[in-house]
Each structure stands twice: as structure tokens, then as C-alpha cells.
Coordinates of C-alpha atoms and ligand atoms in Angstrom, one line a residue:
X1 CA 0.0 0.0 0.0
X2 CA 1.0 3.7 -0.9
X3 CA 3.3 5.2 2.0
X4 CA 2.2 9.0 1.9
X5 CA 4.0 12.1 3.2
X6 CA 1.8 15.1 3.9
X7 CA 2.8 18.7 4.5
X8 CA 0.1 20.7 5.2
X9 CA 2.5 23.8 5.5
X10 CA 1.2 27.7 6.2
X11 CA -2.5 29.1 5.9
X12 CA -5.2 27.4 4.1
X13 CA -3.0 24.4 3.8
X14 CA -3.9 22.6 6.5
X15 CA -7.9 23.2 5.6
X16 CA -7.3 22.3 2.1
X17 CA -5.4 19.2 2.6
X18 CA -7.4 17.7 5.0
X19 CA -10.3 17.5 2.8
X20 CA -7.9 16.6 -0.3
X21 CA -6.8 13.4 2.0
X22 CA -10.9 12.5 3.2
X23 CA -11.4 12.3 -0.5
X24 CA -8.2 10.0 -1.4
X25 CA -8.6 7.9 1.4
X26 CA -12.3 7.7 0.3
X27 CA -11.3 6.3 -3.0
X28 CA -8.2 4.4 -2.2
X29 CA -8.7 2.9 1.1
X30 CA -5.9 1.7 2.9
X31 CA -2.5 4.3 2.2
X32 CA -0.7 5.5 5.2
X33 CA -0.2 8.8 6.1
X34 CA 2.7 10.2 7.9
X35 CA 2.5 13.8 8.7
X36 CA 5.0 16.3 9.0
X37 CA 4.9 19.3 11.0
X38 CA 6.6 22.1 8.3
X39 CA 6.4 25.6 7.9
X40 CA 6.5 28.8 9.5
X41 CA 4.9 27.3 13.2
X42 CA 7.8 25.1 12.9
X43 CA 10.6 27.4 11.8
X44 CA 9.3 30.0 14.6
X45 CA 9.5 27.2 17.2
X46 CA 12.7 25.9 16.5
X47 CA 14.4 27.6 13.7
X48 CA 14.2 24.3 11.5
X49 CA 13.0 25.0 7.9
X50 CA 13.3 21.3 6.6
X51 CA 15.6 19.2 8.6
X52 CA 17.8 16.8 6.8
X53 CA 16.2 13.8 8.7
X54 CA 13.0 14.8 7.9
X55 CA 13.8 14.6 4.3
X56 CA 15.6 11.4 4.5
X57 CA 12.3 10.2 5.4
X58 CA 10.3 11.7 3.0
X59 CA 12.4 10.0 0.4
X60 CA 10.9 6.5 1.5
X61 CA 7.5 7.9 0.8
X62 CA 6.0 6.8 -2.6
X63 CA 4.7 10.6 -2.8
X64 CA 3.9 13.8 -1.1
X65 CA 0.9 15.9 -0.3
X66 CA 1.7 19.5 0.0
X67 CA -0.7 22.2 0.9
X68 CA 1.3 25.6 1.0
X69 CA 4.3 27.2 2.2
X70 CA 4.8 30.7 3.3
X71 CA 3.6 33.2 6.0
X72 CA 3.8 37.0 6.4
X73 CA 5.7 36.4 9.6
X74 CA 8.6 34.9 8.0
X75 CA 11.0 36.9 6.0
X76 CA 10.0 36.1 1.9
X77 CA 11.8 33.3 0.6
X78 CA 12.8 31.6 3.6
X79 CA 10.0 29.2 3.1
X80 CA 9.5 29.2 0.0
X81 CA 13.3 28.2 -1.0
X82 CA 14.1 26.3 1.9
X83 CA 11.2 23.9 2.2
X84 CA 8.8 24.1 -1.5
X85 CA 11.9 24.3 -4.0
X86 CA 14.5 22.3 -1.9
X87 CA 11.8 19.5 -1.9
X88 CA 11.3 19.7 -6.0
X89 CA 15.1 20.0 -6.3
X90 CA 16.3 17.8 -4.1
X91 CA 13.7 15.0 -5.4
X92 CA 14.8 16.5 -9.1
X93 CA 10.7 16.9 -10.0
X94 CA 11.6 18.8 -13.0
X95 CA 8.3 18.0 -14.4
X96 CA 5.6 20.6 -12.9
X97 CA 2.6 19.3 -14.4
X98 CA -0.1 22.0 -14.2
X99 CA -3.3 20.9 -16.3
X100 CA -6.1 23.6 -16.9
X101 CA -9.5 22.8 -17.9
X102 CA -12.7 24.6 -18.2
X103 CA -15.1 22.4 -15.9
X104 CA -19.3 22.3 -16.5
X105 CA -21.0 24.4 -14.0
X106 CA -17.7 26.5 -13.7
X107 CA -18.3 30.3 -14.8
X108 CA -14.8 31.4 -16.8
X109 CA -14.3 35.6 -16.8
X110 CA -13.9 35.2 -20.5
X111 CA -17.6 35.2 -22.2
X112 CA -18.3 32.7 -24.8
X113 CA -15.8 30.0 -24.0
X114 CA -17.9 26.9 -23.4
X115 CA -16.5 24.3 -20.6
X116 CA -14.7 21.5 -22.1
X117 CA -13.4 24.4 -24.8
X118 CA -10.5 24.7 -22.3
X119 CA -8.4 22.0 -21.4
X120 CA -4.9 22.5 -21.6
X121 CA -1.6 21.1 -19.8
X122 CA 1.2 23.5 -18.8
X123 CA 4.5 21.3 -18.3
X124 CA 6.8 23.7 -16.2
X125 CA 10.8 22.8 -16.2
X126 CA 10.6 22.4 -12.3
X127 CA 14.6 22.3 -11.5
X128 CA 16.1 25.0 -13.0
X129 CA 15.7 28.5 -14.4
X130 CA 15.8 31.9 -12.2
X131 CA 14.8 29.7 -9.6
X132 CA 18.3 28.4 -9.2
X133 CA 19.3 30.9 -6.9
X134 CA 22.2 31.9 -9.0
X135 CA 23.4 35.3 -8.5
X136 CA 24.0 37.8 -5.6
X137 CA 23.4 41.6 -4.2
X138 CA 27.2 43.9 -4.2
X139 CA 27.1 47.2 -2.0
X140 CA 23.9 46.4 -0.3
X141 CA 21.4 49.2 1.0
X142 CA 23.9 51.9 -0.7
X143 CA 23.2 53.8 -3.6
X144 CA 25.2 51.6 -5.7
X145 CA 23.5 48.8 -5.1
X146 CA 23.4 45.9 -7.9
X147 CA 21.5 42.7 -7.9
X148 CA 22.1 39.7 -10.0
X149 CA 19.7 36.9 -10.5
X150 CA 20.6 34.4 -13.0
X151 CA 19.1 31.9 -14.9
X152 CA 20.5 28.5 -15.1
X153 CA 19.6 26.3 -18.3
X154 CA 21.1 23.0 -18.9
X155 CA 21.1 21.0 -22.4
X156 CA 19.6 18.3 -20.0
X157 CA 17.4 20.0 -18.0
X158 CA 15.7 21.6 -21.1
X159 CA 15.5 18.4 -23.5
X160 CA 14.0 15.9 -20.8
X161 CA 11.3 18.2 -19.7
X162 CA 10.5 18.9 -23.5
X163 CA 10.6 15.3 -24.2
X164 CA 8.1 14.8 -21.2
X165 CA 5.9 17.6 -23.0
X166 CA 6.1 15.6 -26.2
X167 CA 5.3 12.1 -24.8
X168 CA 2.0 13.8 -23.1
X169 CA 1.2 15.3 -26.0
X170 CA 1.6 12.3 -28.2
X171 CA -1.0 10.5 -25.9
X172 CA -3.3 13.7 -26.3
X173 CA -6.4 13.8 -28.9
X174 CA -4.7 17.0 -30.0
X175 CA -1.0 16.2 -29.9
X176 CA -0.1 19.9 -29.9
X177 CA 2.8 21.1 -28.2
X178 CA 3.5 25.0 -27.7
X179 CA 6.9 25.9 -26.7
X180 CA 6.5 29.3 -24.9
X181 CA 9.9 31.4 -23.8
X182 CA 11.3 34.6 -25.4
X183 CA 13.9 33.9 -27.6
X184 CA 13.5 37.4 -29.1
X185 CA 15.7 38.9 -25.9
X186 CA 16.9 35.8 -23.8
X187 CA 19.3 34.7 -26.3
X188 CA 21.2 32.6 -24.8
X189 CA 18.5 30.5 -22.6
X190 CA 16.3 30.9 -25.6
X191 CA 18.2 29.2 -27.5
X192 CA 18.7 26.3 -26.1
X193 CA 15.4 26.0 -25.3
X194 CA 14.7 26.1 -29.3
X195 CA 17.5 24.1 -30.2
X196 CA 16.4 21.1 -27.4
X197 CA 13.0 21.9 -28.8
X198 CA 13.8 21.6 -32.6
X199 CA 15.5 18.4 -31.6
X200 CA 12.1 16.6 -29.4
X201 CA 9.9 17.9 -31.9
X202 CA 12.4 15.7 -35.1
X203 CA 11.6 12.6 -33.3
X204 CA 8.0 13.2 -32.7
X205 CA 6.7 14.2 -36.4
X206 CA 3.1 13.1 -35.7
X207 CA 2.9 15.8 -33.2
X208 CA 2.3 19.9 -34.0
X209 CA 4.8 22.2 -33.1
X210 CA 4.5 26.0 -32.4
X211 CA 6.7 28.6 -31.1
X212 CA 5.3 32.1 -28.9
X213 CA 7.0 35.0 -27.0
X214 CA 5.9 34.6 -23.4
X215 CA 4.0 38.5 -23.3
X216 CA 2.3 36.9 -27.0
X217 CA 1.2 33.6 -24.3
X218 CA 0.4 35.9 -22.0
X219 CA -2.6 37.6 -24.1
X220 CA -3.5 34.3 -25.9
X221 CA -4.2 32.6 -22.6
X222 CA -6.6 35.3 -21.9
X223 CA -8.0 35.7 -25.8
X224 CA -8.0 32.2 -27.1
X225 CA -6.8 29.3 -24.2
X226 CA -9.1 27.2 -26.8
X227 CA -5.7 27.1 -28.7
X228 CA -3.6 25.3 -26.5
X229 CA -3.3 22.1 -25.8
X230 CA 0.4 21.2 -24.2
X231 CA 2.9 24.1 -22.9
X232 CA 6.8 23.4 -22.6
X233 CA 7.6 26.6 -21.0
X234 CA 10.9 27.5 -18.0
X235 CA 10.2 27.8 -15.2
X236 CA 9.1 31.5 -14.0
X237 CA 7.0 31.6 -17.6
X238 CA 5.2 28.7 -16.1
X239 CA 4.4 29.9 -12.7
X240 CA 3.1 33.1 -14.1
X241 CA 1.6 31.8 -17.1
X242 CA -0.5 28.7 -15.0
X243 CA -1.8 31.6 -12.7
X244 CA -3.2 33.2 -15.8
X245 CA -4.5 29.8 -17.2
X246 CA -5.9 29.3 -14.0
X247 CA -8.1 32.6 -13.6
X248 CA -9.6 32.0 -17.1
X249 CA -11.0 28.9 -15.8
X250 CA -12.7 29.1 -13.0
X251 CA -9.9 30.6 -10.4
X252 CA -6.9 29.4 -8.3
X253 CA -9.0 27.6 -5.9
X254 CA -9.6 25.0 -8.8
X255 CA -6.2 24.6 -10.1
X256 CA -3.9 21.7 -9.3
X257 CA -0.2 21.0 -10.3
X258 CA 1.9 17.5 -9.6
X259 CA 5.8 18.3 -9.1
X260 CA 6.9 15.2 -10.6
X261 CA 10.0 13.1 -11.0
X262 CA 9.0 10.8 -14.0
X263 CA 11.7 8.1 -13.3
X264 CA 10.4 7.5 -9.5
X265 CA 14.0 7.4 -7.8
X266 CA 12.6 10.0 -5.6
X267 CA 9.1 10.7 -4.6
X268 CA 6.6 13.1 -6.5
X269 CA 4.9 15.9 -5.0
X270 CA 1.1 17.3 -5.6
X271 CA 0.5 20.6 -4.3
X272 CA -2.3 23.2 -5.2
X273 CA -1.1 25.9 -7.3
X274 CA -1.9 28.2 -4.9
X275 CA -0.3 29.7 -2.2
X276 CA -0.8 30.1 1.7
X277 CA -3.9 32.5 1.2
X278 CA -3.3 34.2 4.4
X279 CA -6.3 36.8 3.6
X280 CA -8.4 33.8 4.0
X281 CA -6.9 31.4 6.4
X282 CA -8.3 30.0 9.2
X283 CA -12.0 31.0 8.3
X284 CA -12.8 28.3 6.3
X285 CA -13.6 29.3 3.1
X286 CA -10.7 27.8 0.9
X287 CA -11.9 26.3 -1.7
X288 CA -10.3 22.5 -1.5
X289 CA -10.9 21.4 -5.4
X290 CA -7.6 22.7 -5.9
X291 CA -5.8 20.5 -3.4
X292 CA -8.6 17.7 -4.4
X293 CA -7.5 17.6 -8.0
X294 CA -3.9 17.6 -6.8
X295 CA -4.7 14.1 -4.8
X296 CA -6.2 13.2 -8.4
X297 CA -3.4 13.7 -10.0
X298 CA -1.5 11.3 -7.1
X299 CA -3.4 8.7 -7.6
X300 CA -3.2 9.0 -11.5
X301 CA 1.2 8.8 -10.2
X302 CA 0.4 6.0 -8.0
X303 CA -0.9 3.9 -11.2
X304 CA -4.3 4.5 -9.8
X305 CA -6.1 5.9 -12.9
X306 CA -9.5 4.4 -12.2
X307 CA -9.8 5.6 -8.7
X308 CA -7.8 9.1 -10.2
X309 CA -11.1 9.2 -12.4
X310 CA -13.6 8.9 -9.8
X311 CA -12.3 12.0 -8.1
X312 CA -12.7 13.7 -11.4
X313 CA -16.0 13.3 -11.4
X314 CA -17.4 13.7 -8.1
X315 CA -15.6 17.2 -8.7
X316 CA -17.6 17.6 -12.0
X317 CA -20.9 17.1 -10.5
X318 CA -19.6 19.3 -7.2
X319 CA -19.3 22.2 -9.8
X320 CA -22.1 21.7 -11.8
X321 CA -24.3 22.1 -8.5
X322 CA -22.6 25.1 -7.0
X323 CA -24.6 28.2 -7.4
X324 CA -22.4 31.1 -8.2
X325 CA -22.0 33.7 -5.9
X326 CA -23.0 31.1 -3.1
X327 CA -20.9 30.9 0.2
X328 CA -18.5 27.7 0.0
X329 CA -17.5 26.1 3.2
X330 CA -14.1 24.2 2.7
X331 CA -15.3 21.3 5.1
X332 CA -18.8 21.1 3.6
X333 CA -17.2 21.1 -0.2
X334 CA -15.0 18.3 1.3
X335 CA -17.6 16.2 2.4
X336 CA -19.6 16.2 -0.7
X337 CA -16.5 15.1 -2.2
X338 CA -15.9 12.2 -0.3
X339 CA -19.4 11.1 0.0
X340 CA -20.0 10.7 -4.2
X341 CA -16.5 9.6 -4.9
Ligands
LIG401 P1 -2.2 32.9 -2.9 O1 -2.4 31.9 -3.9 O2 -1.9 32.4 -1.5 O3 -3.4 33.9 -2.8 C1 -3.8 34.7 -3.9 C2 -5.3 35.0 -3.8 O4 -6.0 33.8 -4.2 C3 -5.7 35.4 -2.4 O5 -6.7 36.4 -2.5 C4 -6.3 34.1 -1.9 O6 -7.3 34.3 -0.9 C5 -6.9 33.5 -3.1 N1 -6.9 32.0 -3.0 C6 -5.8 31.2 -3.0 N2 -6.2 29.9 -2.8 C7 -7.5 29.9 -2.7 C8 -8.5 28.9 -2.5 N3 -8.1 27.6 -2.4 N4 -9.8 29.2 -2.4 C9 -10.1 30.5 -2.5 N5 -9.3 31.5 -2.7 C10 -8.0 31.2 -2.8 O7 -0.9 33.8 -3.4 P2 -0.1 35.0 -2.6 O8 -1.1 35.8 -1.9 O9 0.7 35.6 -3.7 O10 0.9 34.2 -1.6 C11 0.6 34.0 -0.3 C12 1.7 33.2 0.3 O11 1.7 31.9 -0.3 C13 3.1 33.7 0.1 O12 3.9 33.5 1.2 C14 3.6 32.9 -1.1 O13 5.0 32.8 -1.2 C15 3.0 31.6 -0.8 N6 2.8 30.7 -2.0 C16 3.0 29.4 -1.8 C17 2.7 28.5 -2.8 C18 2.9 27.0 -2.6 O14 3.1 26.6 -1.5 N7 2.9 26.2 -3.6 C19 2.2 29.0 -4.0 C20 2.0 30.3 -4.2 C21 2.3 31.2 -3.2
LIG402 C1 3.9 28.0 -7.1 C2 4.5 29.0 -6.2 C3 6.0 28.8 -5.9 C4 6.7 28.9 -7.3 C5 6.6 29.7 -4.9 C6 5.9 29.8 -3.6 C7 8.0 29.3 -4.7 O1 4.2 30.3 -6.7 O2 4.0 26.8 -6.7 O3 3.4 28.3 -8.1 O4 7.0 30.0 -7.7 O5 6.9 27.9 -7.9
LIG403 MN1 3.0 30.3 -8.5

């Protein structure tokens, strides 16, 4: 049976993950859960941000259930580098899978888009990028001050998480893949990226290519999302451009990513896309479909496609019955869940 981690983290993390785990163990009776006390509680208690015993045993987990990471009483950055990116680094999940769809019932900001018009993947390099952590500040707090922040790119890096776009794709109705970066200024990143691309795409001619500037993405995901159907994108382009791809269908509290290491040497991690929510925390009013679809996308990871399914669809009725404008409760949302699963 599936041994699974879970780090409920900062904010609505513990509400969402709660229910995300009701509906997974509702499904797929029998995992174990070992929790782990992260985040900025922890790191106020006892300075610890993520201990290196703790993540010796996360490594015998089969995957990870993350909710969010990062409070307003802890600095920026602490959190979020040294617990949510040293977990997809050090597991090397350079695949952040981030699927977008337009679901029935859900109300999208853009008028006449029909649900089911929108149903896109974003695959995000997870490893690498600006989120290296290369660079460095010189004369600090003076005038002269100068800060560097570098991107890292590696011919590796960049060709498996294309070729990881292409497979998906391939196994797609659409088989479309849409590299998005901007080659037009980031030369030197950019082209590699178009080089590694060029080089998937030869080995995958059943399979449509296309090429956009991240600011032309930008505007398409908000004019036409119809249009995409697999994004290979680095990895700030991808957090930015799945919160876009996110608002145009149906909001962040519906969108779930899967931080994944496709050769399984080191666990996988699903996570909402969104963050802590600390305007909302603690009042109950998350919405957990986010964090639900996350769990989906375990199971789908834990070879559990059938069970993966059902979750799908007890999420598609809960949507179709939700009235607009109508006050969620995060438990209540949760319960439904589990009880047509
Ligand atoms: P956020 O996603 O936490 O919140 C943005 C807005 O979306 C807020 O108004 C929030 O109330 C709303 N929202 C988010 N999730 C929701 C849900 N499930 N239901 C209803 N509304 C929801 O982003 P932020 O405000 O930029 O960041 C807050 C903190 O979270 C920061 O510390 C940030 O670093 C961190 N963060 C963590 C993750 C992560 O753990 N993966 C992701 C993003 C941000
Ligand atoms: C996300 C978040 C993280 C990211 C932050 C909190 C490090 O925004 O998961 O999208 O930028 O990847
Ligand atoms: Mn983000």
C-alpha cells in the first residue's frame, strides 16, 4: 500500500489538505499517512526549515501531499526556498505538471468559452531556471547597489522536460505542443530552449509544433486558451503563465499541479497551485478542489487511474451544482467530495 508524506505547510494548507486526504482515502482505502509538522509554526519554534532527517524520510514515501508554504511572519523566501523548491530540487521533480481545464458548471471571466473548450496542460521545467538561486546583491542598501539573479539552463534540463511535454502530448487527442519562452531577448536561454526543442519535436513528427513570445502567451491565454493544448515553457514563464491559465477557468482555488520526478527514484509531490492564502486562512472558506485535483493527479502517479477518475468526477458534479456567488465552506465542499466519490 502507498506510504504517503503530507505537509500541510502555512494558511489554508492545512484546511485544504485535509479534505484533499478525506477524498483519497475515500477512494483508495488503505495508504498510510505520515504527517509532517513544516512551515513557518515550525521554523518560529525551533528555527528548523526542513531538517535533513526529515527529508531522508520523506524519500521512503511513494509521494507527497503539499498544501502551502509561506507566512507574512517569516521573511519572503525563507520558506519558500528552503522547504517548497528544496523539496522539487532535491527530489529532481523537473516536471511541474499544471493541467487547466474549463469544468461544466464552472463560470470562466472570459464570455463565450464553453466548458470543455479549455483543457490544456502546462509542463513547467521544475529544476532549474531563475529559480536556481544563482546570483547575488554587491554594496547592499547603498546607492550603488546591484543585484544579479541568473538563470540556469542546462542541455539536460531543457531536453528531458520537452521530451516529457512531447510524450504527453503524443497520448493527447490534440497532440499539440506549444513551446513558450522569449527567444526574441533571452538569447542565450532561448536558445537552447529552441535548439532542445527543434531536436524533441524531429523525433515526434506526428505531433504539431509552435513557437510564442511569453508576453504573445500571455494575451493568448486570456484571448483564445481554446488554442492550446500542451505548454513546454521554463520555469518562471510557467508559474506566471499557470496563474493566468488558471483565472480563465474558473480561479486558483480549482487549479492543481503535480511536481513530478517521472523516473520514480525520488518521490513526486502534488501541491495546489496556490499559495498560503493568508487573507483567507483560518476562516474556512478555501476552496479545497484545488488540493482535491492535486490528490487526483496522485493517484493518476500512483498507477491508480481508475480511482484518479472517480475524483474527477465527483468534482464535475460538485461544480455543476454550485450556485455562483454562493458561500463555500471548505469542510462542507470536502464532504460532498468524499461522500459521491
Ligand atoms: P495565494 O495563492 O496564496 O493567494 C492569492 C489570492 O487567491 C488570495 O486572495 C487568496 O485568498 C486566493 N486563494 C488562493 N487559494 C484559494 C483557495 N483555495 N480558495 C479561495 N481563494 C484562494 O498567493 P499569494 O497571496 O501571492 O501568496 C501567499 C503566500 O503563499 C506567500 O507566502 C507565497 O510565497 C505563498 N505561496 C506558496 C505557494 C505554494 O506553497 N505552492 C504557491 C503560491 C504562493
Ligand atoms: C507555485 C508558487 C511557488 C513557485 C513559490 C511559492 C516558490 O508560486 O507553486 O506556483 O513560484 O513555484
Ligand atoms: Mn505560483
Amino acid at each position: 500500500m502507498a506510504r504517503i508524506a503530507v505537509v500541510a505547510g502555512d494558511g489554508i494548507g492545512p484546511e485544504v489538505v485535509a479534505q484533499a486526504r478525506k477524498v483519497i482515502d475515500t477512494v483508495a482505502p488503505g495508504f498510510s499517512y505520515t504527517e509532517y509538522d513544516l512551515g513557518a509554526a515550525r521554523y518560529h519554534r525551533t528555527g528548523e526549515i526542513l531538517p535533513d532527517s526529515v527529508l531522508d524520510e520523506l524519500a521512503g514515501h511513494d509521494a507527497i501531499l503539499l498544501g502551502a508554504v509561506g507566512d507574512p511572519s517569516v521573511p519572503p523566501g525563507v520558506l519558500e526556498r528552503g522547504l517548497l523548491l528544496k523539496l522539487r530540487f532535491v527530489f529532481d521533480q523537473y516536471v511541474n505538471l499544471r493541467p487547466s481545464r474549463l469544468w461544466p458548471g464552472t463560470a470562466s471571466p472570459l464570455g463565450g468559452v464553453k466548458p470543455g473548450e479549455i483543457d490544456l496542460i502546462c509542463v513547467r521545467e521544475g529544476t532549474e531556471g531563475l529559480y536556481a538561486g544563482a546570483g547575488g546583491t554587491l554594496h547592499r542598501d547603498t546607492p550603488a547597489e546591484v543585484a544579479t539573479e541568473e538563470s540556469l539552463n542546462t542541455r539536460h534540463g531543457v531536453e528531458r522536460v520537452i521530451r516529457d511535454a512531447f510524450a504527453r502530448a503524443a497520448a493527447r487527442p490534440r497532440r499539440k505542443v506549444t513551446l513558450v519562452h522569449k527567444t526574441n531577448v533571452l538569447t542565450h536561454a532561448g536558445g537552447l530552449w529552441a535548439r532542445a526543442f527543434a531536436a524533441v519535436a524531429a523525433e515526434h513528427p506526428d505531433v504539431e509544433t509552435e513557437y510564442q513570445h511569453v508576453d504573445a502567451a500571455a494575451m493568448f491565454l486570456v484571448t483564445q486558451p481554446q488554442r492550446y493544448d500542451v505548454i513546454v515553457t521554463d520555469n518562471l514563464f510557467g508559474d506566471i503563465l499557470t496563474d493566468i491559465a488558471a483565472a480563465v477557468t474558473g480561479g486558483i482555488g480549482l487549479a492543481a499541479s503535480g511536481c513530478i520526478n517521472p523516473t520514480g527514484a525520488k518521490p513526486s509531490m502534488f501541491e495546489p497551485v496556490h499559495g498560503s492564502a493568508p487573507d483567507i486562512a483560518g476562516k474556512g472558506v478555501a476552496d479545497p478542489v484545488a488540493a482535491v485535483l492535486s490528490g487526483a493527479l496522485l493517484l493518476e502517479h500512483l498507477g491508480r487511474r481508475e480511482e484518479a477518475e472517480r475524483v474527477l468526477g465527483a468534482v464535475a458534479a460538485e461544480l455543476s451544482a454550485r450556485t455562483p456567488g454562493a458561500p463555500l465552506r471548505t469542510a462542507d465542499v470536502g464532504d460532498r467530495l468524499a461522500s459521491t466519490v
